[in-house]
Short mmCIF file of C-alpha atoms and ligand atoms in Angstrom, two decimals:
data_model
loop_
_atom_site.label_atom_id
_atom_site.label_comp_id
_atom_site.label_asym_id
_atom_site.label_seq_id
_atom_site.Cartn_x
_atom_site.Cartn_y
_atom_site.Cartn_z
CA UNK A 1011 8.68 -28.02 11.86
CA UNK A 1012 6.82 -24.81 11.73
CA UNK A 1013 8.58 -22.04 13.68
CA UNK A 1014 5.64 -18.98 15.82
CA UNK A 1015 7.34 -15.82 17.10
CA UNK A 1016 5.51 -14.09 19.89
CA UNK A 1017 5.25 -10.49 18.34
CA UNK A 1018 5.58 -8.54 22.01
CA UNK A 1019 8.53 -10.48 23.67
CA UNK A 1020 10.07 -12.30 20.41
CA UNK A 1021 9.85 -15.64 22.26
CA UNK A 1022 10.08 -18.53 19.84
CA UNK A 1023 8.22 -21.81 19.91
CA UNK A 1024 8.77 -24.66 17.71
CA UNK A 1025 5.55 -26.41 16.41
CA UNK A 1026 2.50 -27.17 14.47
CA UNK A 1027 0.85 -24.48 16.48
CA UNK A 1028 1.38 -21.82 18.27
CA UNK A 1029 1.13 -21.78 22.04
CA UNK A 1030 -2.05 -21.08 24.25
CA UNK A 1031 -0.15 -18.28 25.66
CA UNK A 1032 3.65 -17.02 25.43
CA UNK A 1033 5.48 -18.63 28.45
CA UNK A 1034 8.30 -15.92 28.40
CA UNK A 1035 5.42 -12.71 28.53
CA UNK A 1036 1.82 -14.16 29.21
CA UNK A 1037 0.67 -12.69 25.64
CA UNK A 1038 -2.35 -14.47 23.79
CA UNK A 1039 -1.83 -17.06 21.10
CA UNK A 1040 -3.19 -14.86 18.70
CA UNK A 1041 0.05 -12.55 19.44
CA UNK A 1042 2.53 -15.26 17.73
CA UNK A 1043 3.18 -15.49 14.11
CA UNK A 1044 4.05 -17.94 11.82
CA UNK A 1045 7.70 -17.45 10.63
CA UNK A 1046 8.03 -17.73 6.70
CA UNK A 1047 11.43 -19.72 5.47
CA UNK A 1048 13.64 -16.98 5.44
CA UNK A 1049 13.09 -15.80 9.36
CA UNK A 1050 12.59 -19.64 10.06
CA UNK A 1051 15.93 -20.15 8.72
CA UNK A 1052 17.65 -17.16 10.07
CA UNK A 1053 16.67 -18.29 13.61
CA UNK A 1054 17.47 -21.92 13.38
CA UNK A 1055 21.11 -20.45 12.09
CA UNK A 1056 21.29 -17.88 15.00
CA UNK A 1057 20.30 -20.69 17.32
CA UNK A 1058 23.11 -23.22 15.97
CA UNK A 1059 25.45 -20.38 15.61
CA UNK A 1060 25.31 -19.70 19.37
CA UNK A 1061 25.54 -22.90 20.66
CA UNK A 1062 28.56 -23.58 18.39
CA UNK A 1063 29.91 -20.18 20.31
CA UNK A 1064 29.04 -21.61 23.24
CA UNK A 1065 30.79 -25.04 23.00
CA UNK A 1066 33.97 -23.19 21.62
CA UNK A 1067 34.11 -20.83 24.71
CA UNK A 1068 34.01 -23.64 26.89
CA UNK A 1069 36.87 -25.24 24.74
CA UNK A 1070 38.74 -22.37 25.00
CA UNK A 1071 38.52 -22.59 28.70
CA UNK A 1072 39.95 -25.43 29.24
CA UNK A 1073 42.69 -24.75 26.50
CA UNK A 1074 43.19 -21.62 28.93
CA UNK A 1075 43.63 -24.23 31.97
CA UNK A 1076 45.96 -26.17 30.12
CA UNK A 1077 48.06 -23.24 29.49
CA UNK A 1078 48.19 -22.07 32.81
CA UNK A 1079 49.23 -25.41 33.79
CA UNK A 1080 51.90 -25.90 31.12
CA UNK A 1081 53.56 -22.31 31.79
CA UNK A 1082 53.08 -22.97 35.52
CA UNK A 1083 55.25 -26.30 34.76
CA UNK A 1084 58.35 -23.66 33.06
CA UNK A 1085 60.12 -26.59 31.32
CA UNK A 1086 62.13 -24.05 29.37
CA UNK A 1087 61.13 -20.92 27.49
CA UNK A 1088 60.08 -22.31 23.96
CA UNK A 1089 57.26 -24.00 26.06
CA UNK A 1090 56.42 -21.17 27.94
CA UNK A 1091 56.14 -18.73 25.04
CA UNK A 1092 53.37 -21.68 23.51
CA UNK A 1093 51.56 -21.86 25.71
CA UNK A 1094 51.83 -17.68 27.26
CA UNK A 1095 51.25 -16.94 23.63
CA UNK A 1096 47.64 -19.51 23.43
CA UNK A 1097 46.97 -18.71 26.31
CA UNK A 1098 46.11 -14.64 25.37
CA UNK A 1099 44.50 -15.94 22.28
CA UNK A 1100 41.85 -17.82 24.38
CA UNK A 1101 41.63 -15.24 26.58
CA UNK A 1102 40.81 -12.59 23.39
CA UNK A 1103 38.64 -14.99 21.49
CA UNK A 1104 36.42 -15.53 24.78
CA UNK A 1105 35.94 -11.82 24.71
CA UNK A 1106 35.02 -11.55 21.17
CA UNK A 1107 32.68 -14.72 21.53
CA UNK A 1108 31.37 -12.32 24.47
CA UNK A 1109 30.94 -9.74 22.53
CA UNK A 1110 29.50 -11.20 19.31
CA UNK A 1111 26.37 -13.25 21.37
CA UNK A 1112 25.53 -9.56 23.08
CA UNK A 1113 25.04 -7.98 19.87
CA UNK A 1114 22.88 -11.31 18.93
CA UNK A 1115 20.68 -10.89 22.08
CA UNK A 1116 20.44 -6.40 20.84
CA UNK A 1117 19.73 -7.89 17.57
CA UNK A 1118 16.86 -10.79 18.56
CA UNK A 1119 19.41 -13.05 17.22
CA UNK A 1120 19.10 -15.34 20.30
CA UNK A 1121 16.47 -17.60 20.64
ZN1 LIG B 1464 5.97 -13.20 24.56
#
């Protein structure tokens, strides 16, 4: 799979060639370049890298819900610390999952 970059927005299209024009901007096809390994490889890693972020924010949400719910529940303190305790490391990891696919998007790291 051969990997074009549209040199004016940094849209990304996966294929033998590149498109007619760039969906994302409306630039000619003679705007996109061929990615060699390295930046082909560095994208397909961003791109799997986010979507693992992605799936583990939404597991952290519902470990968040489950939390809630178990505190809520105050069978006696050991329990509540648990799940009080999970429940701001969700809630901190979210952020930071927040925070790390921002500086991919600054850094054209999302595609
Ligand atoms: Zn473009």
């Amino acid at each position: 799979m051969q990997i074009w970059q549209c040199e004016v927005c940094g849209y990304v299209h996966y294929g033998e060639e590149a498109p007619e024009k760039c969906p994302k901007c409306g630039a000619p096809k003679d705007k996109f370049v061929l990615l060699n390994d390295n930046q082909a490889h560095l994208i397909e890693s961003s791109r799997i890298t986010n979507e693992i972020h992605m799936e583990v924010f939404g597991l952290l949400e519902q470990v968040a819900a489950l939390c809630e719910e178990g505190s809520e529940i105050n069978l006696d303190p050991g329990c509540v610390k648990i799940f009080d305790e999970l429940l701001d490391v969700c809630n901190e990891k979210q952020q930071e999952i927040m925070a790390e696919i921002a500086g991919h998007v600054k850094k054209g790291k999302w595609n």
